[in-house]
Short mmCIF file of C-alpha atoms in Angstrom, two decimals:
data_model
loop_
_atom_site.label_atom_id
_atom_site.label_comp_id
_atom_site.label_asym_id
_atom_site.label_seq_id
_atom_site.Cartn_x
_atom_site.Cartn_y
_atom_site.Cartn_z
CA MET A 1 194.00 155.76 151.29
CA TYR A 2 195.41 158.19 153.80
CA ARG A 3 199.13 158.27 154.25
CA SER A 4 200.01 158.74 157.88
CA GLN A 5 202.93 157.06 159.55
CA LYS A 6 200.73 155.46 162.18
CA GLY A 7 198.35 154.09 159.60
CA ARG A 8 201.15 152.47 157.66
CA TYR A 9 202.64 150.98 160.79
CA ASN A 10 199.31 149.47 161.79
CA LYS A 11 198.81 148.05 158.37
CA MET A 12 202.10 146.23 158.51
CA LEU A 13 201.32 144.62 161.86
CA THR A 14 197.71 143.54 161.50
CA PRO A 15 195.59 142.97 158.41
CA ALA A 16 193.06 145.70 157.72
CA ALA A 17 189.64 145.32 159.27
CA LEU A 18 188.22 145.97 155.83
CA GLN A 19 189.80 146.12 152.43
CA PHE A 20 187.77 146.97 149.33
CA ARG A 21 189.72 146.41 146.12
CA GLN A 22 188.17 147.80 142.94
CA THR A 23 184.86 146.71 144.39
CA GLY A 24 181.65 147.35 142.52
CA ARG A 25 178.04 146.44 143.14
CA ALA A 26 175.21 146.71 140.67
CA PHE A 27 171.50 146.29 141.30
CA GLY A 28 170.15 145.22 137.95
CA PRO A 29 171.36 147.80 135.44
CA ARG A 30 172.02 150.40 138.15
CA LEU A 31 175.59 150.55 139.38
CA ALA A 32 175.44 151.65 143.02
CA VAL A 33 179.15 151.53 143.83
CA ASP A 34 182.03 151.27 141.41
CA ALA A 35 185.80 150.90 141.58
CA LEU A 36 185.75 151.37 145.34
CA ASN A 37 189.14 151.25 147.03
CA LEU A 38 188.96 151.61 150.75
CA THR A 39 191.10 150.38 153.59
CA VAL A 40 189.82 150.52 157.13
CA ALA A 41 192.80 149.86 159.39
CA ALA A 42 192.18 147.90 162.58
CA GLY A 43 191.41 150.20 165.51
CA GLU A 44 190.51 153.12 163.30
CA PHE A 45 187.29 155.14 163.42
CA VAL A 46 186.47 155.85 159.78
CA ALA A 47 183.55 157.97 158.65
CA LEU A 48 182.15 157.85 155.13
CA VAL A 49 180.40 161.03 154.05
CA GLY A 50 178.53 161.55 150.86
CA PRO A 51 175.29 162.93 149.48
CA SER A 52 172.16 160.84 149.97
CA GLY A 53 171.75 158.03 147.51
CA CYS A 54 175.48 157.65 146.95
CA GLY A 55 175.64 154.00 147.94
CA LYS A 56 176.82 154.36 151.53
CA THR A 57 174.48 151.68 152.79
CA THR A 58 175.58 149.42 149.94
CA ILE A 59 179.16 149.69 151.16
CA LEU A 60 178.15 148.69 154.68
CA ASN A 61 176.03 145.82 153.40
CA LEU A 62 179.03 144.62 151.39
CA ALA A 63 181.21 144.83 154.50
CA ALA A 64 178.67 142.85 156.52
CA GLY A 65 178.40 140.24 153.80
CA LEU A 66 174.66 140.83 153.46
CA ILE A 67 175.22 141.37 149.73
CA GLU A 68 178.03 140.26 147.47
CA PRO A 69 180.06 142.47 145.17
CA THR A 70 179.42 142.15 141.46
CA LYS A 71 182.96 143.35 140.75
CA GLY A 72 186.21 143.16 142.68
CA GLU A 73 186.37 141.81 146.20
CA VAL A 74 186.06 142.59 149.88
CA GLU A 75 188.48 141.34 152.50
CA SER A 76 187.96 141.48 156.22
CA PHE A 77 190.85 140.91 158.61
CA GLY A 78 192.88 139.31 155.88
CA ALA A 79 190.26 136.84 154.66
CA PRO A 80 188.08 137.28 151.59
CA LEU A 81 184.41 137.58 152.59
CA LYS A 82 182.10 134.69 151.88
CA GLY A 83 178.60 135.00 153.23
CA LEU A 84 177.95 136.89 156.45
CA ASN A 85 180.95 138.57 158.05
CA PRO A 86 181.28 136.99 161.51
CA LYS A 87 183.52 139.82 162.68
CA VAL A 88 180.99 142.63 162.46
CA SER A 89 178.23 144.20 164.46
CA TYR A 90 175.92 146.35 162.41
CA LEU A 91 173.87 149.24 163.73
CA PHE A 92 171.25 149.77 161.06
CA GLN A 93 169.76 153.09 160.11
CA GLN A 94 166.25 151.77 160.64
CA ASP A 95 165.06 150.44 163.93
CA ALA A 96 166.20 146.82 164.19
CA LEU A 97 165.03 146.06 167.72
CA LEU A 98 162.64 143.13 167.95
CA PRO A 99 159.30 144.78 168.77
CA TRP A 100 158.05 141.74 170.71
CA LYS A 101 161.01 141.72 173.08
CA THR A 102 161.43 144.17 175.93
CA LEU A 103 164.36 146.59 175.95
CA GLU A 104 166.20 144.31 178.37
CA GLU A 105 165.59 141.24 176.21
CA ASN A 106 166.76 143.16 173.17
CA ILE A 107 170.01 144.15 174.86
CA ALA A 108 170.54 140.52 175.84
CA LEU A 109 169.73 139.22 172.35
CA SER A 110 173.26 138.20 171.37
CA ALA A 111 173.63 136.36 174.70
CA THR A 112 170.28 134.63 174.22
CA LEU A 113 171.28 133.55 170.73
CA SER A 114 174.51 132.03 171.98
CA GLY A 115 172.66 130.21 174.76
CA ARG A 116 173.83 132.40 177.65
CA ASP A 117 171.74 134.23 180.19
CA GLY A 118 172.44 137.88 179.46
CA ARG A 119 170.00 139.38 181.94
CA ASP A 120 172.53 140.64 184.47
CA GLU A 121 174.68 142.14 181.78
CA ALA A 122 171.62 143.72 180.17
CA ARG A 123 170.64 145.29 183.48
CA GLU A 124 174.11 146.74 183.90
CA TRP A 125 173.85 148.26 180.45
CA LEU A 126 170.43 149.71 181.15
CA GLU A 127 171.87 151.42 184.20
CA ARG A 128 174.89 152.61 182.33
CA LEU A 129 172.75 154.08 179.56
CA GLY A 130 170.50 155.83 182.07
CA LEU A 131 167.59 153.53 181.34
CA GLU A 132 167.01 151.98 184.78
CA GLY A 133 163.38 151.09 185.21
CA PHE A 134 162.73 150.94 181.48
CA GLY A 135 163.97 147.36 181.04
CA ASP A 136 160.51 145.87 180.74
CA TYR A 137 159.29 148.44 178.23
CA PHE A 138 158.60 147.24 174.72
CA PRO A 139 160.24 149.28 171.94
CA ALA A 140 156.85 150.68 170.88
CA ALA A 141 156.71 152.49 174.22
CA ALA A 142 160.30 153.80 174.11
CA SER A 143 161.53 157.09 172.65
CA GLY A 144 163.82 157.26 169.64
CA GLY A 145 166.84 158.04 171.80
CA MET A 146 166.12 155.15 174.16
CA LYS A 147 165.80 152.74 171.25
CA LYS A 148 169.08 153.93 169.75
CA ARG A 149 170.87 153.42 173.07
CA VAL A 150 169.46 149.94 173.37
CA ALA A 151 170.41 149.14 169.78
CA LEU A 152 173.94 150.40 170.39
CA ALA A 153 174.25 148.20 173.48
CA GLN A 154 172.83 145.25 171.59
CA GLN A 155 175.54 145.64 168.96
CA TRP A 156 178.34 146.58 171.35
CA ILE A 157 177.95 143.59 173.68
CA PRO A 158 179.05 140.78 171.33
CA ARG A 159 182.53 142.39 171.18
CA ARG A 160 182.98 141.99 167.47
CA PRO A 161 186.15 143.69 166.26
CA LEU A 162 184.37 145.79 163.63
CA LEU A 163 181.29 147.95 164.15
CA LEU A 164 179.36 149.18 161.14
CA MET A 165 177.06 152.14 161.70
CA ASP A 166 174.60 153.41 159.12
CA GLU A 167 173.50 156.99 159.87
CA PRO A 168 172.51 155.75 163.30
CA PHE A 169 171.62 159.12 164.77
CA SER A 170 170.11 160.86 161.76
CA ALA A 171 166.53 160.50 163.00
CA LEU A 172 167.26 162.02 166.41
CA ASP A 173 166.86 165.63 167.45
CA ILE A 174 170.08 167.61 167.73
CA HIS A 175 170.48 167.39 171.51
CA THR A 176 169.76 163.69 171.77
CA ARG A 177 172.07 163.26 168.86
CA GLN A 178 174.98 165.04 170.51
CA ARG A 179 174.45 163.02 173.69
CA MET A 180 174.48 159.81 171.67
CA GLU A 181 177.64 160.89 169.85
CA THR A 182 179.30 161.59 173.18
CA GLU A 183 178.22 158.22 174.56
CA LEU A 184 179.48 156.48 171.45
CA LEU A 185 182.90 158.11 171.77
CA GLN A 186 183.08 157.17 175.46
CA LEU A 187 182.34 153.56 174.58
CA TRP A 188 184.79 153.63 171.74
CA ASP A 189 187.55 155.02 173.95
CA GLU A 190 187.36 151.91 176.13
CA ASP A 191 188.50 149.41 173.54
CA ARG A 192 189.05 151.40 170.33
CA ARG A 193 187.49 148.76 168.17
CA THR A 194 187.28 149.46 164.47
CA VAL A 195 184.29 151.53 163.39
CA LEU A 196 183.02 152.27 159.92
CA PHE A 197 180.48 155.05 160.31
CA VAL A 198 178.32 156.26 157.46
CA THR A 199 176.65 159.67 157.51
CA HIS A 200 175.57 162.49 155.23
CA ASP A 201 176.41 164.98 157.95
CA LEU A 202 179.97 166.27 157.59
CA GLU A 203 179.99 167.87 161.06
CA GLU A 204 179.13 164.55 162.64
CA ALA A 205 181.79 162.77 160.59
CA ILE A 206 184.55 165.16 161.65
CA ALA A 207 183.42 165.22 165.27
CA LEU A 208 183.56 161.46 165.64
CA ALA A 209 186.07 160.02 163.24
CA GLY A 210 189.81 159.71 162.91
CA VAL A 211 189.55 159.45 159.14
CA VAL A 212 186.86 160.95 156.93
CA CYS A 213 186.38 159.61 153.40
CA VAL A 214 184.32 161.56 150.89
CA LEU A 215 182.14 159.61 148.48
CA SER A 216 181.14 160.91 145.08
CA ALA A 217 177.47 161.27 144.17
CA GLY A 218 175.84 158.13 142.82
CA PRO A 219 175.35 156.22 140.64
CA ALA A 220 178.64 154.37 140.45
CA SER A 221 179.99 156.28 143.41
CA THR A 222 183.51 155.88 144.66
CA ILE A 223 185.80 157.50 147.19
CA ILE A 224 187.24 160.75 145.94
CA ASN A 225 189.34 161.82 148.90
CA SER A 226 190.14 161.02 152.49
CA TYR A 227 191.28 163.18 155.37
CA ARG A 228 192.93 162.40 158.66
CA ILE A 229 191.14 164.17 161.51
CA ASP A 230 193.85 164.97 164.05
CA LEU A 231 191.61 166.64 166.62
CA PRO A 232 192.72 165.47 170.07
CA ARG A 233 190.65 162.95 172.01
CA PRO A 234 188.62 162.84 174.13
CA ARG A 235 186.54 165.33 172.19
CA ALA A 236 183.81 167.52 173.64
CA ILE A 237 181.21 167.07 170.92
CA ALA A 238 179.01 170.02 171.79
CA ASP A 239 181.86 172.59 171.75
CA LEU A 240 183.89 171.07 168.97
CA ARG A 241 182.10 173.02 166.27
CA LEU A 242 183.57 176.26 167.65
CA ASP A 243 187.15 174.98 167.46
CA PRO A 244 189.10 176.72 164.63
CA ARG A 245 190.83 173.45 163.71
CA PHE A 246 187.42 171.85 163.31
CA GLN A 247 186.31 174.71 161.10
CA ASP A 248 189.45 174.45 158.93
CA LEU A 249 188.87 170.76 158.41
CA TYR A 250 185.23 171.38 157.68
CA ARG A 251 186.06 174.00 155.06
CA ASN A 252 188.61 171.74 153.36
CA ILE A 253 186.40 168.68 153.19
CA TRP A 254 183.34 170.65 152.25
CA ASN A 255 185.20 171.87 149.17
CA ASP A 256 185.34 168.24 148.04
CA LEU A 257 181.85 167.39 149.15
CA ARG A 258 179.97 170.39 147.82
CA PRO A 259 180.15 169.56 144.09
CA GLU A 260 179.00 166.02 144.89
CA VAL A 261 176.04 167.21 146.89
CA LEU A 262 175.13 169.63 144.06
CA ARG A 263 175.52 166.85 141.54
CA SER A 264 173.29 164.53 143.51
CA HIS A 265 170.60 167.20 143.66
CA ALA A 266 170.93 167.96 139.96
CA GLY A 267 170.58 164.27 139.10
CA MET B 1 132.60 158.04 177.20
CA ARG B 2 132.58 154.30 177.92
CA ALA B 3 129.46 154.56 180.06
CA LYS B 4 127.80 156.57 177.32
CA VAL B 5 128.63 153.94 174.70
CA ALA B 6 127.36 151.12 176.94
CA ALA B 7 124.15 152.96 177.71
CA SER B 8 123.54 153.76 174.04
CA ARG B 9 124.11 150.14 173.08
CA LEU B 10 121.64 148.93 175.68
CA GLY B 11 119.18 151.56 174.53
CA LEU B 12 119.51 150.54 170.87
CA ALA B 13 119.03 146.86 171.72
CA ALA B 14 115.96 147.69 173.80
CA VAL B 15 114.43 149.82 171.02
CA LEU B 16 114.96 147.04 168.46
CA LEU B 17 113.58 144.27 170.67
CA ILE B 18 110.64 146.27 172.01
CA GLY B 19 109.84 147.56 168.51
CA TRP B 20 109.87 144.02 167.19
CA GLU B 21 107.71 142.71 170.03
CA ALA B 22 105.24 145.60 169.81
CA GLY B 23 105.10 145.42 166.03
CA ALA B 24 104.32 141.71 166.16
CA ARG B 25 101.63 142.18 168.82
CA ALA B 26 100.08 145.09 166.91
CA GLY B 27 99.94 142.99 163.77
CA VAL B 28 102.39 145.13 161.76
CA ILE B 29 104.93 142.29 161.72
CA ASP B 30 103.61 138.81 160.95
CA PRO B 31 104.76 136.55 163.81
CA PHE B 32 104.44 133.50 161.56
CA PHE B 33 107.34 134.75 159.43
CA PHE B 34 109.25 136.79 161.98
CA SER B 35 108.23 135.39 165.38
CA ARG B 36 108.79 137.77 168.31
CA PRO B 37 111.43 138.15 171.06
CA ALA B 38 109.21 136.90 173.90
CA LEU B 39 108.48 133.67 172.03
CA ILE B 40 112.15 133.16 171.22
CA ALA B 41 113.13 133.75 174.83
CA ALA B 42 110.46 131.30 175.96
CA ARG B 43 111.74 128.70 173.51
CA LEU B 44 115.32 129.11 174.71
CA THR B 45 114.19 128.74 178.32
CA GLU B 46 112.31 125.59 177.38
CA TRP B 47 115.38 124.14 175.63
CA PHE B 48 117.67 124.77 178.52
CA SER B 49 115.15 123.41 181.04
CA THR B 50 115.26 119.97 179.38
CA ALA B 51 119.07 120.03 179.01
CA GLN B 52 118.55 118.32 175.65
CA ILE B 53 120.04 121.35 173.97
CA TRP B 54 123.43 120.89 175.61
CA ARG B 55 124.03 117.79 173.52
CA HIS B 56 123.53 119.86 170.36
CA VAL B 57 125.67 122.74 171.57
CA GLY B 58 128.40 120.33 172.65
CA LEU B 59 128.37 118.53 169.35
CA THR B 60 128.63 121.72 167.30
CA LEU B 61 131.40 123.01 169.56
CA LEU B 62 133.34 119.77 169.28
CA GLU B 63 133.13 119.77 165.50
CA ALA B 64 134.09 123.42 165.28
CA LEU B 65 136.95 122.99 167.74
CA LEU B 66 138.42 120.01 165.88
CA ALA B 67 138.07 121.80 162.54
CA PHE B 68 139.69 124.87 164.01
CA VAL B 69 142.61 123.09 165.66
CA ILE B 70 143.44 120.78 162.75
CA GLY B 71 142.81 123.45 160.11
CA SER B 72 144.91 126.14 161.77
CA ALA B 73 147.73 123.75 162.68
CA ALA B 74 147.97 122.67 159.05
CA GLY B 75 147.71 126.30 157.89
CA ILE B 76 150.42 127.51 160.26
CA VAL B 77 152.86 124.71 159.41
CA LEU B 78 152.41 125.08 155.67
CA GLY B 79 152.45 128.87 155.94
CA PHE B 80 155.82 128.88 157.70
CA TRP B 81 157.22 126.28 155.43
CA LEU B 82 156.29 127.98 152.17
CA GLY B 83 157.07 131.38 153.67
CA ARG B 84 160.69 130.34 154.10
CA TRP B 85 160.93 128.35 150.87
CA PRO B 86 160.24 130.55 147.83
CA LEU B 87 160.60 127.71 145.31
CA GLY B 88 157.98 125.59 147.06
CA ALA B 89 155.70 128.62 147.37
CA ALA B 90 156.01 129.33 143.64
CA VAL B 91 155.18 125.71 142.78
CA ALA B 92 152.26 125.48 145.21
CA GLU B 93 150.72 128.86 144.43
CA PRO B 94 148.39 127.95 141.51
CA PHE B 95 147.17 124.87 143.34
CA LEU B 96 146.38 126.79 146.49
CA GLN B 97 144.73 129.59 144.53
CA THR B 98 142.53 127.12 142.66
CA ALA B 99 141.53 125.29 145.82
CA ASN B 100 140.80 128.57 147.54
CA ALA B 101 138.81 129.94 144.60
CA LEU B 102 136.33 127.09 144.88
CA PRO B 103 133.27 128.13 146.93
CA ARG B 104 133.75 125.61 149.72
CA VAL B 105 130.03 125.04 150.35
CA VAL B 106 129.84 122.72 147.36
CA LEU B 107 132.31 120.42 149.14
CA ALA B 108 129.96 119.79 152.06
CA PRO B 109 127.77 117.18 150.31
CA LEU B 110 130.91 115.48 149.02
CA PHE B 111 132.33 115.27 152.55
CA ILE B 112 129.08 113.84 153.88
CA PHE B 113 129.30 111.28 151.08
CA TRP B 114 132.87 110.46 152.02
CA PHE B 115 132.82 110.67 155.80
CA GLY B 116 129.18 109.95 156.64
CA LEU B 117 126.67 111.79 158.82
CA GLY B 118 128.90 111.80 161.93
CA ILE B 119 131.17 114.57 163.12
CA TRP B 120 134.07 113.95 160.71
CA SER B 121 132.30 115.23 157.62
CA LYS B 122 131.69 118.51 159.49
CA VAL B 123 135.25 118.63 160.79
CA ALA B 124 136.65 118.10 157.29
CA PHE B 125 134.41 120.79 155.90
CA GLY B 126 135.25 123.31 158.61
CA MET B 127 138.92 122.50 158.16
CA THR B 128 138.93 123.48 154.49
CA LEU B 129 137.44 126.83 155.51
CA VAL B 130 139.85 127.49 158.38
CA PHE B 131 142.96 126.19 156.68
CA PHE B 132 143.15 128.71 153.86
CA LEU B 133 142.52 131.73 156.01
CA VAL B 134 145.19 130.72 158.53
CA PHE B 135 147.58 129.62 155.83
CA PHE B 136 147.43 132.88 153.89
CA ASN B 137 147.75 134.96 157.05
CA THR B 138 150.73 132.97 158.30
CA TYR B 139 152.40 133.06 154.91
CA ARG B 140 151.93 136.81 154.68
CA GLY B 141 153.17 137.20 158.23
CA VAL B 142 156.36 135.28 157.54
CA ARG B 143 156.99 137.07 154.26
CA SER B 144 156.31 140.52 155.64
CA VAL B 145 158.88 140.37 158.42
CA ASP B 146 161.08 143.42 158.16
CA ARG B 147 164.23 142.45 156.28
CA VAL B 148 166.33 144.43 158.75
CA LEU B 149 165.09 142.36 161.70
CA ILE B 150 166.16 139.16 159.96
CA ASP B 151 169.55 140.58 158.92
CA ASN B 152 170.15 141.92 162.41
CA ALA B 153 169.34 138.59 164.07
CA ARG B 154 171.47 136.66 161.59
CA LEU B 155 174.43 138.99 162.08
CA LEU B 156 174.05 138.55 165.83
CA GLY B 157 174.46 134.83 165.25
CA ALA B 158 170.90 133.46 164.98
CA SER B 159 170.56 130.00 163.43
CA GLU B 160 167.59 129.21 161.21
CA SER B 161 165.65 127.70 164.11
CA GLN B 162 166.47 130.67 166.35
CA LEU B 163 165.32 132.95 163.56
CA LEU B 164 162.03 131.05 163.51
CA ARG B 165 161.61 131.27 167.26
CA HIS B 166 162.73 134.83 167.97
CA VAL B 167 161.83 136.65 164.77
CA LEU B 168 159.50 134.87 162.35
CA MET B 169 157.07 133.27 164.81
CA PRO B 170 156.36 136.38 166.88
CA SER B 171 156.02 138.43 163.73
CA ALA B 172 153.61 135.99 162.12
CA LEU B 173 151.64 135.74 165.37
CA GLY B 174 150.09 139.14 164.78
CA TRP B 175 148.88 138.08 161.36
CA ILE B 176 147.67 134.71 162.58
CA PHE B 177 145.69 136.32 165.35
CA SER B 178 144.24 138.92 163.03
CA GLY B 179 142.63 135.98 161.24
CA LEU B 180 141.88 133.93 164.33
CA GLU B 181 138.49 135.37 165.21
CA ALA B 182 137.41 135.02 161.62
CA SER B 183 138.66 131.45 161.47
CA ILE B 184 136.75 130.50 164.60
CA GLY B 185 133.67 131.93 162.92
CA LEU B 186 134.48 129.85 159.86
CA ALA B 187 134.93 126.69 161.94
CA MET B 188 131.44 127.29 163.32
CA VAL B 189 130.11 127.89 159.80
CA GLY B 190 131.66 124.60 158.73
CA ALA B 191 130.08 122.70 161.59
CA VAL B 192 126.66 124.29 161.24
CA VAL B 193 126.42 124.07 157.44
CA GLY B 194 127.54 120.43 157.62
CA GLU B 195 124.90 119.69 160.22
CA TYR B 196 122.37 121.59 158.24
CA LEU B 197 122.93 119.40 155.19
CA GLY B 198 122.85 116.08 157.01
CA ALA B 199 123.42 115.16 160.62
CA THR B 200 121.91 113.57 163.68
CA GLY B 201 122.58 116.41 166.08
CA GLY B 202 124.09 119.85 166.55
CA LEU B 203 122.77 123.40 166.34
CA GLY B 204 122.62 123.31 162.53
CA TYR B 205 120.48 120.19 162.84
CA VAL B 206 118.20 121.92 165.33
CA ILE B 207 117.73 124.87 163.01
CA ALA B 208 117.12 122.62 160.01
CA GLN B 209 114.50 120.67 161.99
CA ALA B 210 112.70 123.86 162.92
CA GLU B 211 112.80 124.93 159.30
CA GLY B 212 111.20 121.70 158.24
CA LEU B 213 108.27 122.50 160.54
CA LEU B 214 108.08 126.14 159.37
CA ASP B 215 108.84 126.97 163.02
CA THR B 216 110.30 130.48 162.80
CA THR B 217 110.64 130.75 166.55
CA GLY B 218 112.76 127.58 166.69
CA MET B 219 114.97 128.80 163.83
CA LEU B 220 115.57 132.17 165.41
CA ALA B 221 116.16 130.64 168.85
CA GLY B 222 118.77 128.34 167.29
CA MET B 223 120.47 131.29 165.61
CA THR B 224 120.46 133.32 168.81
CA LEU B 225 122.12 130.47 170.64
CA LEU B 226 124.67 130.06 167.83
CA ALA B 227 125.57 133.75 167.91
CA ALA B 228 125.95 133.66 171.70
CA VAL B 229 128.31 130.68 171.50
CA VAL B 230 130.49 132.35 168.84
CA LEU B 231 130.65 135.60 170.82
CA ALA B 232 131.69 133.72 173.96
CA ILE B 233 134.53 132.00 172.12
CA ALA B 234 135.63 135.27 170.51
CA ALA B 235 135.86 136.88 173.94
CA VAL B 236 138.24 134.18 175.14
CA VAL B 237 140.37 134.46 171.99
CA GLY B 238 140.49 138.22 172.36
CA ARG B 239 141.98 137.80 175.82
CA VAL B 240 144.66 135.38 174.68
CA GLU B 241 145.47 137.67 171.77
CA ARG B 242 145.83 140.75 173.96
CA HIS B 243 148.28 138.90 176.16
CA LEU B 244 150.42 137.48 173.36
CA LEU B 245 150.45 140.71 171.38
CA ARG B 246 150.94 143.05 174.32
CA TRP B 247 154.10 144.40 172.68
CA GLN B 248 151.99 146.04 170.00
CA GLN B 249 150.38 148.49 172.40
CA PRO B 250 152.39 151.39 173.73
CA ARG B 251 151.76 151.80 177.39
#
């Protein structure tokens, strides 16, 4: 989609983490996504923004292999997707922690499932996330921010090359949210794995991503434009909104997004 | 607050019992039809002094326990199985609905006919009562697991058996336990009704005997004992449940 030198170079070396080609998905008579063309280059942090109900979650579910396209195809790292995508971690919008496992057990879930003892690793993560002493809490007793941290660790640990994130921070208050965004970027800076991040919040998209793609309002939504976000990293999330370059980008992308948001409200 | 509730409960029980006793002594309540607490207490003391009663209590408990264990095991297994196999569930549904729609009491004479006056007719009868309750709860529990939890576990690499162990079982446990106290009650109903209709021992038999003699005191003493036994079992189950479902309570 975007046309930067670096992007093209990457594409030639390694197959894209995700490649949607004329992909469409219908639910009964309702076409959620149509004629979607999207390339997520390996190592890229891509944000999808669009009005609510525009099929963002459908795109992630297609990428994870949880649902199959009704039109076109989806490729991941050069191979067409059949069934679940073994290369992804998926941070769902809803709470996906197992309520009957403690926070520590939830962090260690991928280790448990592969027959390893992940307790030491889980404890390290608890410490790292500032959750020492909360390891034996059940999710019902944890705050929204704590649960999100644990969920992020749970998904980060298996070291899958592609991380899908579905409005992960939308339910958090603004301060917790900015802290989580900062923590996410710190994590991401360590190994720069590929991220496909879905949000309806344009500020969040610009603050985090290297590429922002704008989705049209549903039904039958598709990508109408994409922008390279060349803000330097590491980024200071809390101050970024005051940066004139940030504001320019925001204004540009918002021009694309605004009619879609209006359209989605009209419909 | 808790002390207040406890005191009020004690007070209410005392008012009811003393009112009953006084009413019977004053001739307002006919003791032939309603007996009175002092007589019932005396009868219970008499029963326990001869130790005869333990045989009946033990028999009823054994029948109820067997009915409960076999019935809930069958219900849990079938519930999981059909919960994960939509085709089988669709095929089995009308059969299960029909069997469940039948008022089970009419089966009791048939079971006595089939299995005789011993414990197995009561076990079979109690089982049919327990099975459906546990089955429907388990089935609902398996089907109502949040889709996201299943997807998340599968994406993290869970096999079908790991899914069962880490996601489906714990989720269904809440539903199973929500029906557990009721199913223990039903197992007791099965045992007692079976004994009532034809047996050589058990609390239902004791009550039926007293009935035959128009002995209200004996009937009410039997019922008191029955209620006490069920409450004692429920207390134990409540403990187990609180431990296994401790994740449901925020601390």
